[in-house]
Amino acid sequence: SYVVTQPPSVSVAPGQTAKITCGGDNIGHKNVNWYQQKPGQAPVVVVFEDRDRPSGIPERFLGSNSGNTATLTITRVEAGDEADYFCQVWDAATNRVLFGGGTKMTVL
Amino acid sequence: QVHLVQSGAEVKKPGASVKVSCKVSGDTLRRLSIHWVRQAPGKGLEWMGGFNPEDDETIYAPKFQGRVTMTEDTPTDTAYMELSGLKPDDTAVYYCSVAEVVRGVISTVWFDPWGQGTLVTVSS
């Protein structure tokens, strides 16, 4: 069955750029969505359909998707960006939604 | 703007059932596709199922098939998720969310907004 893989953690200094990856076989052919979840809160979508942002999400959040890797790039990282990030796809072979295991982003 | 408010925390014994509600405001349930996702303590997100507008039917993750039922009460704009045969590892926060589906194609699905979550604790 299809599997999406994320690194467990990434660390980044304030003002720098963070890259969070989501790997899967030919994931470039799927729509990838990204969610931010802060402690004790529900997830919030930050990127949908690979690269689109909902209203209210800063332009610092950028999505890309090609080949076997989708990437969420966060530029000019702020302390308030510290959170867990999850990628999500639809697996047509099994007719279900799949989430990556999540990446904990720490702002140093 | 759509807003989802879920029912309160529940404590259940193994083998029991739980029914979590999700009240919609800002739109009517009839126009929305509601899905359910759970998160065990300290763990990731796990999709349970929801309405597929492409096939006009509710779909369930294989893991929960036969144990979960998702229903809707359109007059009150409230969605429900009932999970039976509870086990301790069903302890989790259960979220409802609105599935956004572009041009009715389920493969585009993403979730926004989400309810605040309902903690279900299963313990003897």
mmCIF file of C-alpha atoms in Angstrom:
data_model
loop_
_atom_site.group_PDB
_atom_site.id
_atom_site.type_symbol
_atom_site.label_atom_id
_atom_site.label_comp_id
_atom_site.label_asym_id
_atom_site.label_seq_id
_atom_site.Cartn_x
_atom_site.Cartn_y
_atom_site.Cartn_z
ATOM 1 C CA SER A 1 0.000 0.000 0.000
ATOM 2 C CA TYR A 2 1.033 3.610 -0.541
ATOM 3 C CA VAL A 3 3.194 5.194 2.140
ATOM 4 C CA VAL A 4 4.090 8.852 2.722
ATOM 5 C CA THR A 5 7.239 9.510 4.721
ATOM 6 C CA GLN A 6 8.263 12.631 6.641
ATOM 7 C CA PRO A 7 11.373 13.301 8.725
ATOM 8 C CA PRO A 8 10.468 13.213 12.431
ATOM 9 C CA SER A 9 12.015 16.584 13.152
ATOM 10 C CA VAL A 10 13.699 19.632 11.696
ATOM 11 C CA SER A 11 15.366 22.529 13.472
ATOM 12 C CA VAL A 12 15.864 26.021 12.125
ATOM 13 C CA ALA A 13 17.071 29.348 13.453
ATOM 14 C CA PRO A 14 14.778 32.379 13.338
ATOM 15 C CA GLY A 15 14.972 34.196 10.029
ATOM 16 C CA GLN A 16 16.274 31.160 8.195
ATOM 17 C CA THR A 17 14.486 28.854 5.743
ATOM 18 C CA ALA A 18 12.979 25.519 6.758
ATOM 19 C CA LYS A 19 12.270 22.685 4.336
ATOM 20 C CA ILE A 20 9.991 19.824 5.331
ATOM 21 C CA THR A 21 9.749 16.908 2.931
ATOM 22 C CA CYS A 22 7.042 14.361 2.213
ATOM 23 C CA GLY A 23 8.196 11.358 0.241
ATOM 24 C CA GLY A 24 6.172 8.818 -1.692
ATOM 25 C CA ASP A 25 6.307 6.816 -4.900
ATOM 26 C CA ASN A 26 5.540 9.260 -7.727
ATOM 27 C CA ILE A 27 3.981 11.642 -5.219
ATOM 28 C CA GLY A 28 4.421 14.317 -7.905
ATOM 29 C CA HIS A 29 1.345 12.825 -9.574
ATOM 30 C CA LYS A 30 -0.794 13.385 -6.490
ATOM 31 C CA ASN A 31 -2.205 16.509 -4.865
ATOM 32 C CA VAL A 32 -0.340 17.159 -1.620
ATOM 33 C CA ASN A 33 -1.746 19.213 1.216
ATOM 34 C CA TRP A 34 0.074 20.488 4.301
ATOM 35 C CA TYR A 35 -1.248 21.130 7.815
ATOM 36 C CA GLN A 36 0.254 22.997 10.755
ATOM 37 C CA GLN A 37 -0.676 21.826 14.237
ATOM 38 C CA LYS A 38 0.344 23.677 17.385
ATOM 39 C CA PRO A 39 0.137 21.981 20.810
ATOM 40 C CA GLY A 40 -3.408 21.522 22.020
ATOM 41 C CA GLN A 41 -4.913 22.865 18.811
ATOM 42 C CA ALA A 42 -6.609 21.378 15.763
ATOM 43 C CA PRO A 43 -4.641 21.202 12.508
ATOM 44 C CA VAL A 44 -4.819 24.129 10.111
ATOM 45 C CA VAL A 45 -4.205 23.808 6.379
ATOM 46 C CA VAL A 46 -1.300 25.964 5.215
ATOM 47 C CA VAL A 47 -0.891 24.664 1.651
ATOM 48 C CA PHE A 48 -3.380 22.784 -0.536
ATOM 49 C CA GLU A 49 -3.132 21.302 -4.015
ATOM 50 C CA ASP A 50 0.670 21.263 -3.841
ATOM 51 C CA ARG A 51 1.250 25.022 -3.764
ATOM 52 C CA ASP A 52 -1.898 27.053 -3.074
ATOM 53 C CA ARG A 53 -2.360 28.928 0.196
ATOM 54 C CA PRO A 54 -5.677 29.585 1.958
ATOM 55 C CA SER A 55 -6.442 33.194 2.711
ATOM 56 C CA GLY A 56 -4.682 34.317 5.855
ATOM 57 C CA ILE A 57 -1.661 32.067 5.429
ATOM 58 C CA PRO A 58 1.523 34.108 4.946
ATOM 59 C CA GLU A 59 3.364 34.002 1.642
ATOM 60 C CA ARG A 60 6.327 32.630 3.602
ATOM 61 C CA PHE A 61 4.681 29.189 3.335
ATOM 62 C CA LEU A 62 5.505 27.676 -0.042
ATOM 63 C CA GLY A 63 4.669 24.245 -1.423
ATOM 64 C CA SER A 64 6.208 22.274 -4.250
ATOM 65 C CA ASN A 65 5.802 18.736 -5.524
ATOM 66 C CA SER A 66 7.778 16.779 -8.100
ATOM 67 C CA GLY A 67 8.979 13.251 -8.626
ATOM 68 C CA ASN A 68 9.018 11.345 -5.364
ATOM 69 C CA THR A 69 9.115 14.341 -3.010
ATOM 70 C CA ALA A 70 6.787 17.125 -1.980
ATOM 71 C CA THR A 71 8.272 19.973 0.021
ATOM 72 C CA LEU A 72 6.905 22.604 2.363
ATOM 73 C CA THR A 73 9.290 25.545 2.501
ATOM 74 C CA ILE A 74 8.926 28.145 5.217
ATOM 75 C CA THR A 75 11.004 31.270 4.617
ATOM 76 C CA ARG A 76 12.010 33.847 7.243
ATOM 77 C CA VAL A 77 11.020 31.449 10.002
ATOM 78 C CA GLU A 78 9.467 32.963 13.115
ATOM 79 C CA ALA A 79 9.125 31.582 16.637
ATOM 80 C CA GLY A 80 5.385 31.286 16.065
ATOM 81 C CA ASP A 81 5.982 28.795 13.236
ATOM 82 C CA GLU A 82 7.126 26.175 15.749
ATOM 83 C CA ALA A 83 4.638 23.329 15.318
ATOM 84 C CA ASP A 84 4.031 19.861 13.928
ATOM 85 C CA TYR A 85 3.536 19.714 10.168
ATOM 86 C CA PHE A 86 1.687 16.938 8.366
ATOM 87 C CA CYS A 87 1.408 16.198 4.659
ATOM 88 C CA GLN A 88 -1.721 14.533 3.263
ATOM 89 C CA VAL A 89 -2.649 12.819 0.002
ATOM 90 C CA TRP A 90 -5.449 10.728 -1.466
ATOM 91 C CA ASP A 91 -4.543 7.137 -2.309
ATOM 92 C CA ALA A 92 -6.713 6.112 -5.254
ATOM 93 C CA ALA A 93 -5.571 2.488 -5.089
ATOM 94 C CA THR A 94 -7.146 1.976 -1.665
ATOM 95 C CA ASN A 95 -9.720 4.795 -1.776
ATOM 96 C CA ARG A 96 -8.501 6.496 1.364
ATOM 97 C CA VAL A 97 -6.799 9.586 2.762
ATOM 98 C CA LEU A 98 -3.224 9.180 3.961
ATOM 99 C CA PHE A 99 -1.286 11.449 6.299
ATOM 100 C CA GLY A 100 2.452 11.526 6.703
ATOM 101 C CA GLY A 101 3.742 10.754 10.180
ATOM 102 C CA GLY A 102 4.375 14.409 10.888
ATOM 103 C CA THR A 103 7.464 16.577 11.322
ATOM 104 C CA LYS A 104 8.121 18.518 14.493
ATOM 105 C CA MET A 105 9.702 21.852 13.581
ATOM 106 C CA THR A 106 11.723 23.496 16.325
ATOM 107 C CA VAL A 107 12.751 27.128 16.074
ATOM 108 C CA LEU A 108 16.098 27.448 17.802
ATOM 109 C CA GLN B 1 -17.374 31.208 7.283
ATOM 110 C CA VAL B 2 -17.970 27.615 8.344
ATOM 111 C CA HIS B 3 -17.419 26.755 12.001
ATOM 112 C CA LEU B 4 -17.496 23.295 13.588
ATOM 113 C CA VAL B 5 -18.208 22.694 17.285
ATOM 114 C CA GLN B 6 -17.811 19.205 18.683
ATOM 115 C CA SER B 7 -19.274 17.529 21.759
ATOM 116 C CA GLY B 8 -17.351 17.218 24.994
ATOM 117 C CA ALA B 9 -14.844 14.686 26.276
ATOM 118 C CA GLU B 10 -15.945 11.116 26.931
ATOM 119 C CA VAL B 11 -14.654 8.315 29.127
ATOM 120 C CA LYS B 12 -15.665 4.824 28.106
ATOM 121 C CA LYS B 13 -14.958 1.279 29.172
ATOM 122 C CA PRO B 14 -13.532 -1.294 26.765
ATOM 123 C CA GLY B 15 -16.217 -2.815 24.585
ATOM 124 C CA ALA B 16 -18.500 0.210 24.810
ATOM 125 C CA SER B 17 -19.471 2.610 22.016
ATOM 126 C CA VAL B 18 -19.013 6.352 21.726
ATOM 127 C CA LYS B 19 -20.901 8.847 19.609
ATOM 128 C CA VAL B 20 -19.266 12.205 18.911
ATOM 129 C CA SER B 21 -21.218 15.097 17.430
ATOM 130 C CA CYS B 22 -20.080 17.929 15.184
ATOM 131 C CA LYS B 23 -22.357 20.961 14.870
ATOM 132 C CA VAL B 24 -21.990 23.045 11.710
ATOM 133 C CA SER B 25 -22.604 26.770 11.569
ATOM 134 C CA GLY B 26 -22.033 29.309 8.812
ATOM 135 C CA ASP B 27 -23.366 26.957 6.159
ATOM 136 C CA THR B 28 -25.704 23.984 5.919
ATOM 137 C CA LEU B 29 -24.549 20.419 6.370
ATOM 138 C CA ARG B 30 -26.328 19.502 3.169
ATOM 139 C CA ARG B 31 -23.757 21.508 1.193
ATOM 140 C CA LEU B 32 -20.715 20.098 2.962
ATOM 141 C CA SER B 33 -18.718 16.866 3.072
ATOM 142 C CA ILE B 34 -17.717 16.032 6.641
ATOM 143 C CA HIS B 35 -14.794 13.741 7.422
ATOM 144 C CA TRP B 36 -13.381 12.410 10.674
ATOM 145 C CA VAL B 37 -9.718 12.187 11.698
ATOM 146 C CA ARG B 38 -8.305 10.988 14.997
ATOM 147 C CA GLN B 39 -5.029 11.547 16.826
ATOM 148 C CA ALA B 40 -3.782 9.298 19.609
ATOM 149 C CA PRO B 41 -1.779 11.036 22.358
ATOM 150 C CA GLY B 42 1.582 12.137 21.009
ATOM 151 C CA LYS B 43 0.904 10.510 17.642
ATOM 152 C CA GLY B 44 0.039 11.558 14.108
ATOM 153 C CA LEU B 45 -3.222 12.088 12.264
ATOM 154 C CA GLU B 46 -5.290 9.093 11.203
ATOM 155 C CA TRP B 47 -8.163 9.413 8.716
ATOM 156 C CA MET B 48 -11.288 7.457 9.636
ATOM 157 C CA GLY B 49 -13.649 8.258 6.792
ATOM 158 C CA GLY B 50 -16.198 10.686 5.450
ATOM 159 C CA PHE B 51 -18.554 11.641 2.668
ATOM 160 C CA ASN B 52 -17.313 11.201 -0.888
ATOM 161 C CA PRO B 53 -19.233 13.573 -3.171
ATOM 162 C CA GLU B 54 -17.791 11.897 -6.245
ATOM 163 C CA ASP B 55 -19.722 8.697 -5.480
ATOM 164 C CA ASP B 56 -22.330 10.296 -3.204
ATOM 165 C CA GLU B 57 -21.584 7.842 -0.418
ATOM 166 C CA THR B 58 -19.761 7.633 2.902
ATOM 167 C CA ILE B 59 -16.403 5.876 2.762
ATOM 168 C CA TYR B 60 -14.512 4.385 5.681
ATOM 169 C CA ALA B 61 -10.870 3.588 6.212
ATOM 170 C CA PRO B 62 -10.403 -0.193 6.032
ATOM 171 C CA LYS B 63 -9.085 -0.222 9.596
ATOM 172 C CA PHE B 64 -12.431 1.017 10.940
ATOM 173 C CA GLN B 65 -14.803 -0.694 8.517
ATOM 174 C CA GLY B 66 -17.519 -2.481 10.451
ATOM 175 C CA ARG B 67 -16.795 -0.590 13.653
ATOM 176 C CA VAL B 68 -17.520 3.022 12.692
ATOM 177 C CA THR B 69 -20.700 4.694 11.498
ATOM 178 C CA MET B 70 -20.864 8.277 10.253
ATOM 179 C CA THR B 71 -24.266 9.911 10.017
ATOM 180 C CA GLU B 72 -25.805 13.321 9.540
ATOM 181 C CA ASP B 73 -28.884 15.066 10.848
ATOM 182 C CA THR B 74 -29.492 17.772 8.252
ATOM 183 C CA PRO B 75 -32.348 19.576 10.102
ATOM 184 C CA THR B 76 -29.938 20.355 12.952
ATOM 185 C CA ASP B 77 -26.784 20.612 10.772
ATOM 186 C CA THR B 78 -25.072 18.074 13.000
ATOM 187 C CA ALA B 79 -22.780 15.235 11.931
ATOM 188 C CA TYR B 80 -22.081 12.204 14.099
ATOM 189 C CA MET B 81 -19.341 9.600 14.334
ATOM 190 C CA GLU B 82 -20.051 6.458 16.323
ATOM 191 C CA LEU B 83 -17.246 4.004 17.099
ATOM 192 C CA SER B 84 -18.118 0.660 18.659
ATOM 193 C CA GLY B 85 -16.116 -2.102 20.302
ATOM 194 C CA LEU B 86 -13.810 0.412 21.952
ATOM 195 C CA LYS B 87 -10.319 -0.643 22.964
ATOM 196 C CA PRO B 88 -7.750 1.233 25.041
ATOM 197 C CA ASP B 89 -5.805 2.117 21.881
ATOM 198 C CA ASP B 90 -8.878 3.966 20.607
ATOM 199 C CA THR B 91 -7.992 6.627 23.167
ATOM 200 C CA ALA B 92 -7.499 9.704 21.034
ATOM 201 C CA VAL B 93 -8.721 13.142 20.097
ATOM 202 C CA TYR B 94 -11.350 12.807 17.391
ATOM 203 C CA TYR B 95 -11.744 15.676 14.923
ATOM 204 C CA CYS B 96 -14.435 16.441 12.373
ATOM 205 C CA SER B 97 -13.513 18.567 9.393
ATOM 206 C CA VAL B 98 -14.936 19.886 6.158
ATOM 207 C CA ALA B 99 -13.557 18.160 3.092
ATOM 208 C CA GLU B 100 -12.829 20.505 0.228
ATOM 209 C CA VAL B 101 -13.105 18.666 -3.074
ATOM 210 C CA VAL B 102 -12.272 20.452 -6.301
ATOM 211 C CA ARG B 103 -14.815 19.930 -9.082
ATOM 212 C CA GLY B 104 -16.169 16.913 -7.183
ATOM 213 C CA VAL B 105 -12.945 14.919 -7.663
ATOM 214 C CA ILE B 106 -12.117 13.117 -4.418
ATOM 215 C CA SER B 107 -8.407 12.851 -5.215
ATOM 216 C CA THR B 108 -8.117 16.614 -4.671
ATOM 217 C CA VAL B 109 -9.496 16.379 -1.119
ATOM 218 C CA TRP B 110 -8.137 18.562 1.658
ATOM 219 C CA PHE B 111 -9.588 19.585 5.017
ATOM 220 C CA ASP B 112 -10.617 23.033 6.219
ATOM 221 C CA PRO B 113 -11.819 23.967 8.777
ATOM 222 C CA TRP B 114 -11.559 21.491 11.636
ATOM 223 C CA GLY B 115 -13.560 21.155 14.828
ATOM 224 C CA GLN B 116 -11.878 21.731 18.158
ATOM 225 C CA GLY B 117 -11.537 17.984 18.787
ATOM 226 C CA THR B 118 -13.138 15.586 21.271
ATOM 227 C CA LEU B 119 -10.998 13.532 23.642
ATOM 228 C CA VAL B 120 -12.238 9.978 24.002
ATOM 229 C CA THR B 121 -10.555 7.969 26.758
ATOM 230 C CA VAL B 122 -11.025 4.219 26.865
ATOM 231 C CA SER B 123 -10.090 2.713 30.186
ATOM 232 C CA SER B 124 -11.343 0.028 32.526
#
